[in-house]
mmCIF file of C-alpha atoms in Angstrom:
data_model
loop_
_atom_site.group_PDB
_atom_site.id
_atom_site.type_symbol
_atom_site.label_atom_id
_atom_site.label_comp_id
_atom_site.label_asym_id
_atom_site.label_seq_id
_atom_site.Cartn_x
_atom_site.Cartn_y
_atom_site.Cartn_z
ATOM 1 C CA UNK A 257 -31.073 -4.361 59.039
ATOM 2 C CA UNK A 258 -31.074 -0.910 59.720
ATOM 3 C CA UNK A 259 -28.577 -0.692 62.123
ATOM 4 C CA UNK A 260 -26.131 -2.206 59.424
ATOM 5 C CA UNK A 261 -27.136 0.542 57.158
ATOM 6 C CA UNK A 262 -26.596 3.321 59.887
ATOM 7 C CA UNK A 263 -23.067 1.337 60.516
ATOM 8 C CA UNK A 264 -22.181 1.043 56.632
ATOM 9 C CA UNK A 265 -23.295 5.021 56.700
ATOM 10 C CA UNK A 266 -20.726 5.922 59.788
ATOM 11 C CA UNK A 267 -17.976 4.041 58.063
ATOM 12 C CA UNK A 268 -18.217 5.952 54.568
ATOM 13 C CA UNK A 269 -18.467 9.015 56.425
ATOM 14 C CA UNK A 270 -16.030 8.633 59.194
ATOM 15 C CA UNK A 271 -13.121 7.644 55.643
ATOM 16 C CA UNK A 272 -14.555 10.933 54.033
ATOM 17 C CA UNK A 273 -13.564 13.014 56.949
ATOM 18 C CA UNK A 274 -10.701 11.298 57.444
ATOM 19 C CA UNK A 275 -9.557 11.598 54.368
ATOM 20 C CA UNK A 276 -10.631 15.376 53.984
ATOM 21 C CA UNK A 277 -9.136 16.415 57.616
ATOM 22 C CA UNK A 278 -6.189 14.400 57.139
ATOM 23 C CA UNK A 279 -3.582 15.425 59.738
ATOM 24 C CA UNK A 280 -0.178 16.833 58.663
ATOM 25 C CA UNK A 281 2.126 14.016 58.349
ATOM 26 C CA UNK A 282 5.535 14.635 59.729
ATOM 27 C CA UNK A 283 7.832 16.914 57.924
ATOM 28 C CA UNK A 284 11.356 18.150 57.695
ATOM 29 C CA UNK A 285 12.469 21.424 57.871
ATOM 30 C CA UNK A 286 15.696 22.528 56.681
ATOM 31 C CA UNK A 287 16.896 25.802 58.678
ATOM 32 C CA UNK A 288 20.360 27.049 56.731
ATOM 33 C CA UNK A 289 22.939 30.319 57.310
ATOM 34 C CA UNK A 290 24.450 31.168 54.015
ATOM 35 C CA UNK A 291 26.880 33.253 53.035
ATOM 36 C CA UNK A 292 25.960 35.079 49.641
ATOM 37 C CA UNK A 293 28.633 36.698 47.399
ATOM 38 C CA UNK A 294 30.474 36.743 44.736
ATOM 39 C CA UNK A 295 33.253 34.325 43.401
ATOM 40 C CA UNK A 296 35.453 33.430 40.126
ATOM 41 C CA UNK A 297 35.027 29.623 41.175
ATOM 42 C CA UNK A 298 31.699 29.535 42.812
ATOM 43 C CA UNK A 299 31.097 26.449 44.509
ATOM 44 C CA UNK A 300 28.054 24.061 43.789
ATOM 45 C CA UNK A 301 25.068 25.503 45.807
ATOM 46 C CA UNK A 302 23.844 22.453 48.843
ATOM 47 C CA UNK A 303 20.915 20.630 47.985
ATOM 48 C CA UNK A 304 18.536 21.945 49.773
ATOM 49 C CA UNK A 305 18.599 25.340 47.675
ATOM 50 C CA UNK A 306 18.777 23.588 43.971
ATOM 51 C CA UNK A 307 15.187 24.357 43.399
ATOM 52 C CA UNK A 308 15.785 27.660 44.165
ATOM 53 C CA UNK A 309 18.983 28.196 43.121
ATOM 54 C CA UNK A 310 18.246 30.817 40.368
ATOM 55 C CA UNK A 311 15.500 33.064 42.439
ATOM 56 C CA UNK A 312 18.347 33.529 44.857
ATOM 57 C CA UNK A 313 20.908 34.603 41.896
ATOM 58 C CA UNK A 314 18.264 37.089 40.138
ATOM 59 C CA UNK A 315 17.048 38.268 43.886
ATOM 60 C CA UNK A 316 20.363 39.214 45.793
ATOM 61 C CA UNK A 317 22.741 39.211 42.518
ATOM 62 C CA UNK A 318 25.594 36.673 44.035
ATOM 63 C CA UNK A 319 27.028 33.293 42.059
ATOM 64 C CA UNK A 320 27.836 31.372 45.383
ATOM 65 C CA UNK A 321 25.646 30.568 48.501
ATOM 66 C CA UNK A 322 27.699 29.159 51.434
ATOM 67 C CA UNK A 323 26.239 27.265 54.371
ATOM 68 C CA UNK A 324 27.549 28.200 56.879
ATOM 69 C CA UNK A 325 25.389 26.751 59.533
ATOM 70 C CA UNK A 326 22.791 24.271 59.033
ATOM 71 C CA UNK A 327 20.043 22.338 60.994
ATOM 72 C CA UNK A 328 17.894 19.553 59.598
ATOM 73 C CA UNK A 329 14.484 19.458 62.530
ATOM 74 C CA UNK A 330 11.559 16.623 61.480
ATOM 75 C CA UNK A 331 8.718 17.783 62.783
ATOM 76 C CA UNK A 332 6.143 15.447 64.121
ATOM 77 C CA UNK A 333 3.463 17.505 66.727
ATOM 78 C CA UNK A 334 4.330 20.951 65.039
ATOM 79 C CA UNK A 335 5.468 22.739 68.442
ATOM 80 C CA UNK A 336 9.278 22.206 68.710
ATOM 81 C CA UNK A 337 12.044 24.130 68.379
ATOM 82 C CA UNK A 338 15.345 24.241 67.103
ATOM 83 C CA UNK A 339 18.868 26.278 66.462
ATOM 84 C CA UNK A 340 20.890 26.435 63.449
ATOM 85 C CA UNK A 341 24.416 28.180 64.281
ATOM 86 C CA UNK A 342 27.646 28.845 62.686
ATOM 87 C CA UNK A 343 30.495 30.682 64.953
ATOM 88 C CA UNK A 344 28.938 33.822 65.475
ATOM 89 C CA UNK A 345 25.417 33.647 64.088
ATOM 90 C CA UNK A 346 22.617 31.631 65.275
ATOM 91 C CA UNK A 347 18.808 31.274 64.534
ATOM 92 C CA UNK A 348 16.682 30.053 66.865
ATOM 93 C CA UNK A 349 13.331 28.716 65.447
ATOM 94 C CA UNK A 350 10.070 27.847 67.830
ATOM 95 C CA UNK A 351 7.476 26.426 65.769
ATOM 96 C CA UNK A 352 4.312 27.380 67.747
ATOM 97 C CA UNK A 353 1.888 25.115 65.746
ATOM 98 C CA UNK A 354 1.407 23.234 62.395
ATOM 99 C CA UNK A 355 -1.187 22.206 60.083
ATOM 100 C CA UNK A 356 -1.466 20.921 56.248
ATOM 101 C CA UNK A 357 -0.791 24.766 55.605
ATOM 102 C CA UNK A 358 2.298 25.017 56.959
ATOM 103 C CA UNK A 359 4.169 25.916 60.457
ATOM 104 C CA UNK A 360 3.703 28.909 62.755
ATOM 105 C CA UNK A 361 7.562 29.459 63.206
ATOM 106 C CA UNK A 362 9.127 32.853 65.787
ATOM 107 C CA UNK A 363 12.467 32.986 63.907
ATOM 108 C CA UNK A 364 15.147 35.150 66.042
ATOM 109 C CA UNK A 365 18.822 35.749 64.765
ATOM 110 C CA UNK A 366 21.382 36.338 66.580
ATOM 111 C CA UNK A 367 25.054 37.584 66.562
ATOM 112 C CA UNK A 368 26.737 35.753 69.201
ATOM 113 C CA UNK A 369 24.534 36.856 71.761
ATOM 114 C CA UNK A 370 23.192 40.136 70.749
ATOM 115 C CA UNK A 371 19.236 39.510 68.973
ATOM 116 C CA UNK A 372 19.496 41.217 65.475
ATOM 117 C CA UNK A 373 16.300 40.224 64.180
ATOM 118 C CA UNK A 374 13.160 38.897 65.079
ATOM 119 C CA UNK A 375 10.659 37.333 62.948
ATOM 120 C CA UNK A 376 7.012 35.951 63.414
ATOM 121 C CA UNK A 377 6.172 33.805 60.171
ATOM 122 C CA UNK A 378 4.051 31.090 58.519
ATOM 123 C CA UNK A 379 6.153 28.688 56.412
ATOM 124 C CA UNK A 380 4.393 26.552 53.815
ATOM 125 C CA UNK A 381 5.554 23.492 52.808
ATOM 126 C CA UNK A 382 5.820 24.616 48.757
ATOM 127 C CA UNK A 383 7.054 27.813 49.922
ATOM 128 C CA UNK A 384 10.763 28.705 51.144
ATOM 129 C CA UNK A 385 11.214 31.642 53.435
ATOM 130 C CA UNK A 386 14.460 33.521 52.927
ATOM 131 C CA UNK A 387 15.619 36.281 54.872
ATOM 132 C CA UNK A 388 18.300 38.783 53.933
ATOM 133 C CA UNK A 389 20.250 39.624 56.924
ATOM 134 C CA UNK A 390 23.585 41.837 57.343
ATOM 135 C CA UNK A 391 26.199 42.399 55.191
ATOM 136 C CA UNK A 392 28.941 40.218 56.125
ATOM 137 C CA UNK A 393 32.448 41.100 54.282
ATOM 138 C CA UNK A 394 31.887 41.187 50.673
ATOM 139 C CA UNK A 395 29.116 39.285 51.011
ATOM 140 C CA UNK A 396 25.224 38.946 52.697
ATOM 141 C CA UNK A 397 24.340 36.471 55.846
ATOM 142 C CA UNK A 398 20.910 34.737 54.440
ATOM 143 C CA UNK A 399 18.148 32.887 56.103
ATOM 144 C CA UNK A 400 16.393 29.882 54.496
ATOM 145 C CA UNK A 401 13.791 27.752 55.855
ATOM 146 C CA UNK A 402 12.433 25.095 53.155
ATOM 147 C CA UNK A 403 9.889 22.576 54.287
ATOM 148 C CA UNK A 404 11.324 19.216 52.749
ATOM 149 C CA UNK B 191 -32.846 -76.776 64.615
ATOM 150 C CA UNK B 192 -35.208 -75.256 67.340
ATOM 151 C CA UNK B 193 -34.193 -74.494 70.858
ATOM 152 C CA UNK B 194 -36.143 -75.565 73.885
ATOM 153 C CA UNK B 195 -37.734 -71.782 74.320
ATOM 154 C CA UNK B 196 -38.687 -72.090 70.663
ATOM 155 C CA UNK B 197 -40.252 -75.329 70.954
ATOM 156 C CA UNK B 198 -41.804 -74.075 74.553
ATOM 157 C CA UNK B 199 -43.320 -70.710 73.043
ATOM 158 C CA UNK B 200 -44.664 -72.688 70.014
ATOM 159 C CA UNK B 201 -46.188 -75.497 72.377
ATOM 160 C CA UNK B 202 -48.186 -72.527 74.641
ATOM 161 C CA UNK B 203 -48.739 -70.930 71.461
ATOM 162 C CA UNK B 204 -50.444 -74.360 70.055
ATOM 163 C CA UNK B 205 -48.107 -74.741 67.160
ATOM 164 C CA UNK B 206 -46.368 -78.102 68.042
ATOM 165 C CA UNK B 207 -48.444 -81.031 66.337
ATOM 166 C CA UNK B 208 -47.456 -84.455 65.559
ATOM 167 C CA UNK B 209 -43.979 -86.845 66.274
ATOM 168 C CA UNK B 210 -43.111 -82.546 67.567
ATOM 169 C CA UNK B 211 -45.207 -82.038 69.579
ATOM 170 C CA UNK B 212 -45.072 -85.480 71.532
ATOM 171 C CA UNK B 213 -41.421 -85.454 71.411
ATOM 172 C CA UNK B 214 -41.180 -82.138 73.098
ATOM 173 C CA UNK B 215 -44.098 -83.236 75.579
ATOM 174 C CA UNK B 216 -42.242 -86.495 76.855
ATOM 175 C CA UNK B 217 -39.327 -84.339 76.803
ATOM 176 C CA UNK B 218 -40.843 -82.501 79.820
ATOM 177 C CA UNK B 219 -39.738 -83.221 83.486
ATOM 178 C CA UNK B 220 -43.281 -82.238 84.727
ATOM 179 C CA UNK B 221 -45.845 -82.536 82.105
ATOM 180 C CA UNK B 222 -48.784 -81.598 85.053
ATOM 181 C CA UNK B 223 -46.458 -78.069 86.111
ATOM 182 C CA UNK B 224 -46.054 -77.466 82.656
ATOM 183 C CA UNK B 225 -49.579 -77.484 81.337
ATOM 184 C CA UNK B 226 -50.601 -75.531 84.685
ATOM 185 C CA UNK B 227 -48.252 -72.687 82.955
ATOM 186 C CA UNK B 228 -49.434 -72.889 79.645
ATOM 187 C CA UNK B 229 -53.111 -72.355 81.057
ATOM 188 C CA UNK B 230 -51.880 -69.656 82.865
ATOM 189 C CA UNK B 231 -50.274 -68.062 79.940
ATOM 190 C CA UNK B 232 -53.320 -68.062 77.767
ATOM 191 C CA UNK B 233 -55.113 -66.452 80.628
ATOM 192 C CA UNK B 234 -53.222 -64.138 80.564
ATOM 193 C CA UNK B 235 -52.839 -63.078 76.928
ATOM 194 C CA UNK B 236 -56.623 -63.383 76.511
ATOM 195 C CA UNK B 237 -56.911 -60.767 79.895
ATOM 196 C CA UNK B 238 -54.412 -58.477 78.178
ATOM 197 C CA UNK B 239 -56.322 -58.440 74.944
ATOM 198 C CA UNK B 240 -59.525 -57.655 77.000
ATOM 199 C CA UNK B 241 -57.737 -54.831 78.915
ATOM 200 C CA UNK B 242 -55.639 -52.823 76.060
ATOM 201 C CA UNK B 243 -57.807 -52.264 73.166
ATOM 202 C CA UNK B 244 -58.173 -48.834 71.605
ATOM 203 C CA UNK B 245 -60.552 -47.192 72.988
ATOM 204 C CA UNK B 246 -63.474 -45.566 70.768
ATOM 205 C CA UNK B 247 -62.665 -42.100 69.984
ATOM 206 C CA UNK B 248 -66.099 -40.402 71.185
ATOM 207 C CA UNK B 249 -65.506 -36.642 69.163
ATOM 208 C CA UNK B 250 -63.933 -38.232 65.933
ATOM 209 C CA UNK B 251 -65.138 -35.336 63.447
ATOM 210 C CA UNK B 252 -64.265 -32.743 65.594
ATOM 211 C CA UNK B 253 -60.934 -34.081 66.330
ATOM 212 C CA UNK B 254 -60.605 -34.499 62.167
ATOM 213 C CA UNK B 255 -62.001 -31.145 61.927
ATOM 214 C CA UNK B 256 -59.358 -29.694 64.281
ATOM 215 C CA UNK B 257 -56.313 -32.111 62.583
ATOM 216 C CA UNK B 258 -57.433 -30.236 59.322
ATOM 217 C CA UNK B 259 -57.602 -26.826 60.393
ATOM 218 C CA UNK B 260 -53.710 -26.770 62.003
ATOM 219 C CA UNK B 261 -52.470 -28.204 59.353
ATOM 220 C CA UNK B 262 -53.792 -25.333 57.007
ATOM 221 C CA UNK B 263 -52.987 -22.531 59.240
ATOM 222 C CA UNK B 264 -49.392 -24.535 59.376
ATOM 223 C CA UNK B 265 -49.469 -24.676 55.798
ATOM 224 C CA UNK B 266 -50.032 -20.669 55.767
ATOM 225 C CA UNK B 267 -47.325 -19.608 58.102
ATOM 226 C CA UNK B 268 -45.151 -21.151 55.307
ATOM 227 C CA UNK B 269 -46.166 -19.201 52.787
ATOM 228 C CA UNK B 270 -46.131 -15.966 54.874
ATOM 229 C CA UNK B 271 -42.535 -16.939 56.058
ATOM 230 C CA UNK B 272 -41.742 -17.907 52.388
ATOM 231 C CA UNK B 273 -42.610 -14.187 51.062
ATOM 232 C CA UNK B 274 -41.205 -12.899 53.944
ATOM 233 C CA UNK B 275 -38.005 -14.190 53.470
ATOM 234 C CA UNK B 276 -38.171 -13.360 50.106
ATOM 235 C CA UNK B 277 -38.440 -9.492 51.259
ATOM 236 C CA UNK B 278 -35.397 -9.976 53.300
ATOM 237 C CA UNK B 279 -33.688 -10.756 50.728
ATOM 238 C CA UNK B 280 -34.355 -8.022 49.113
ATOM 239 C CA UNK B 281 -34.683 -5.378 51.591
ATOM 240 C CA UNK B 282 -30.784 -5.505 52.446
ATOM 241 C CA UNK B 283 -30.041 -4.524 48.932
ATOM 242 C CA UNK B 284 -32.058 -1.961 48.570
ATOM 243 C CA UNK B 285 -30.808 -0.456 52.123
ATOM 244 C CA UNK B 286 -27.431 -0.945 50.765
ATOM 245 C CA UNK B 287 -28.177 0.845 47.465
ATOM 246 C CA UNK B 288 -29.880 3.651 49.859
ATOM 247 C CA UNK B 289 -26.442 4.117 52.117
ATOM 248 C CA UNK B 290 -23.827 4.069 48.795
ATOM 249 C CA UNK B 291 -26.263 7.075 47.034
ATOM 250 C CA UNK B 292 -26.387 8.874 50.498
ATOM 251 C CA UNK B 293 -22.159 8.300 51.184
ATOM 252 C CA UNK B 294 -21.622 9.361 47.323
ATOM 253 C CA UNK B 295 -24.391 12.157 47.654
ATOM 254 C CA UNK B 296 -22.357 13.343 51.144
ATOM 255 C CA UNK B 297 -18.414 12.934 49.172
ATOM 256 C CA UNK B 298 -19.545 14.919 46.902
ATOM 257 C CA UNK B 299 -20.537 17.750 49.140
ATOM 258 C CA UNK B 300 -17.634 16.877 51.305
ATOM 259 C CA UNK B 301 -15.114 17.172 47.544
ATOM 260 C CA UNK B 302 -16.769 20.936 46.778
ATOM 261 C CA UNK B 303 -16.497 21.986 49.955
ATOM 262 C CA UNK B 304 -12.586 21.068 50.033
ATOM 263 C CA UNK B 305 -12.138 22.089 46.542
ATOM 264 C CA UNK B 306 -13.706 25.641 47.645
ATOM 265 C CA UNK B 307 -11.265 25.885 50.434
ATOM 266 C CA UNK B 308 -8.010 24.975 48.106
ATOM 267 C CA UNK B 309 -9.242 26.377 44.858
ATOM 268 C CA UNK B 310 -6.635 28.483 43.074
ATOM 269 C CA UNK B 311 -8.149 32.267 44.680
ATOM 270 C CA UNK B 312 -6.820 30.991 47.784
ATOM 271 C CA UNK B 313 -3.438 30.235 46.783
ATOM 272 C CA UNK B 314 -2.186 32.897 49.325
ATOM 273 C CA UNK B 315 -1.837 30.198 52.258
ATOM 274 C CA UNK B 316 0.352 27.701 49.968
ATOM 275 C CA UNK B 317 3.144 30.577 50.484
ATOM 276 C CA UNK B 318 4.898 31.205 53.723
ATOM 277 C CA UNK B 319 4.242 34.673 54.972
ATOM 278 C CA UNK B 320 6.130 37.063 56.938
ATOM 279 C CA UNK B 321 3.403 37.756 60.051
ATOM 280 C CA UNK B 322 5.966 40.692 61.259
ATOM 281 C CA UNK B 323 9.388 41.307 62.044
ATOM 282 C CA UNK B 324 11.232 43.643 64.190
ATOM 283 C CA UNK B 325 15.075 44.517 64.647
ATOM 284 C CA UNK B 326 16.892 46.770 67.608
ATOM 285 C CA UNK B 327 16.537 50.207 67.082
ATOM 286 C CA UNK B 328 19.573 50.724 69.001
ATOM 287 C CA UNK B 329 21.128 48.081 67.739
ATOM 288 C CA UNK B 330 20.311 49.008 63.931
ATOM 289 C CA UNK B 331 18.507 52.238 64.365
ATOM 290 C CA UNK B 332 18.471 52.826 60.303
ATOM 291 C CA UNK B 333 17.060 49.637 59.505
ATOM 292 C CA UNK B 334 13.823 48.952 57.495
ATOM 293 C CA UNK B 335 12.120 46.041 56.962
ATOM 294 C CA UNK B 336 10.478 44.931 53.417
ATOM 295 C CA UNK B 337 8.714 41.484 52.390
ATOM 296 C CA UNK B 338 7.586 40.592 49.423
ATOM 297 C CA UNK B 339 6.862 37.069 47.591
ATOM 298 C CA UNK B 340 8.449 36.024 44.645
ATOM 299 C CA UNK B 341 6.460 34.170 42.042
ATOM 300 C CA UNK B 342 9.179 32.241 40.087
ATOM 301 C CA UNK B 343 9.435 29.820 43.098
ATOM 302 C CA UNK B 344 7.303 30.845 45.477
ATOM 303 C CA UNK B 345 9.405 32.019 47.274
ATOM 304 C CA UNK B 346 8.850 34.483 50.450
ATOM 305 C CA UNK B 347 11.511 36.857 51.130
ATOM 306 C CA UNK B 348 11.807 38.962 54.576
ATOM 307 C CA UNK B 349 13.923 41.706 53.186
ATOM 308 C CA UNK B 350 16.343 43.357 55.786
ATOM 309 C CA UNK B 351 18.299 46.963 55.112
ATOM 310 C CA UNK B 352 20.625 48.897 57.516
ATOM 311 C CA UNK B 353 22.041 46.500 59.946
ATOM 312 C CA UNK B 354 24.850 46.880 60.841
ATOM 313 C CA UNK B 355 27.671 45.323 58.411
ATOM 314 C CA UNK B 356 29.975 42.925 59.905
ATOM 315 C CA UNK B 357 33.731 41.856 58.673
ATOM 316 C CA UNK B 358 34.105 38.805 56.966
ATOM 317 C CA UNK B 359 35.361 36.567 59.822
ATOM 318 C CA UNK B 360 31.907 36.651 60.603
ATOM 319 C CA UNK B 361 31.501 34.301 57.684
ATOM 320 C CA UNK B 362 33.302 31.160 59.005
ATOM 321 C CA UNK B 363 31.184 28.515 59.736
#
């Protein structure tokens, strides 16, 4: 009798933790390079930047975002890593560790092989993380890393 | 119509009278053999009726007096096993009632607790956040480095000036 109780007791709690310290599912993180500037026609932005779409406009002041290098990485333990690349830009990304905050990313950009920039940063899943890198023509290389 | 061991038991056993009883009689092959086993049958049953009678219970009352007593305490156990049971069935309800206050009383600690740790002053770790960035100072020895968070879409911006601008080739995917 009151072993059951002691057993029914260990069952609630063992859901309520479970449920409290539920463990990140897996997630996907879009990595993009974009191209921001200025154009009579501009072209429809990529899906993954809709819900931002208009921050970017008011922020940085261009019609048109460009991708021109892209990388889609699910993440299932949290520490992997990844590139995203066009021709002469690429951004490495080592996610160190994850949790239902978000991902401990190193973010490192570089121009063919030369390291520009270099980035520690937590991304949260409700969050984007945008990063305004050099000027490239008439327009600005971005970073974006949304947690989809 | 009776069979011969019919007619035989009933002619040890004295039954047979009459036309019977002489029929049956002249019917035997040896009358003389045949009375010497009868005789010895009714010896026998009256030496088995000497031999296996009850014998005289010598402590009657106290074996009554025992009988009694067992069967009351027998009678008792019932009872005792009759409330008993009658706790068990109650006692795993209660117990149960017990364990779903304690589990509710424990969620709900469990629920402030959580709600504590995501209420809306802590809203900080629902944005990314730039830990800290760094650039070349050869490379880009005029740049500077800005962050800031913009509410509109929570979005967190790493805000790069002074690297070094590039031709628009560099643009091609």
């Amino acid at each position: 009798m009151q072993r059951r109780s002691i057993l029914l007791l260990g069952v609630s709690l063992a859901l309520m933790l479970g449920a409290a310290v539920s463990a990140p599912a897996s997630q996907i993180v879009w990595s993009g390079l974009v191209i921001a500037n200025n154009v009579a026609q501009p072209e429809p932005v990529p899906p993954e930047l809709n819900r931002i779409e208009e921050t970017l406009k008011e922020l940085f002041g261009y019609n048109q975002f460009k991708v021109i290098g892209q990388s889609r990485k699910t993440l299932v333990t949290g520490s992997e890593d990844w590139l995203a690349s066009s021709k002469y830009f690429s951004l490495h990304v080592d996610s160190k560790e994850g949790n239902a905050a978000g991902y401990f990313l190193n973010l490192k950009l570089f121009q063919e092989k030369n390291l520009l920039l270099e980035t520690d940063a937590k991304l949260s899943k409700a969050s984007p993380l945008v990063i305004r890198g050099p000027q490239v023509g008439d327009g600005q290389l971005l970073l974006l890393l949304v947690v989809q | 119509m009776k069979t011969f061991e019919e007619k035989w038991t009933a002619w040890i056993d004295g039954e047979l009278t009459g036309p019977e009883l002489a029929e049956f009689e002249a019917s035997l092959p040896d009358k003389a053999a045949a009375e010497a086993e009868k005789r010895d049958a009714l010896n026998l049953g009256v030496f088995l009726k000497q031999q296996l009678q009850g014998r005289t219970m010598g402590n009657e009352e106290f074996f009554h007096h025992q009988l009694r007593e067992r069967i009351a305490a027998d009678a008792g156990g019932a009872d005792v096993r009759e409330s008993s049971g009658t706790k068990r069935a109650w006692w795993p309800l209660g117990r149960l009632v017990w364990a779903g206050a304690t589990s509710l009383a424990i969620f709900a600690v469990c629920t402030v607790f959580v709600l504590r740790e995501k209420g809306p002053s802590d809203q900080s770790q629902y944005l990314s956040q730039i830990l800290n960035a760094r650039v070349d100072p050869v490379v880009s020895p005029n740049a500077t480095i800005s962050m800031f968070e913009s509410k509109k879409d929570r979005v967190t911006v790493l805000w790069v000036d002074g690297l070094q601008s590039l031709p628009s080739e560099y643009a091609t995917k």
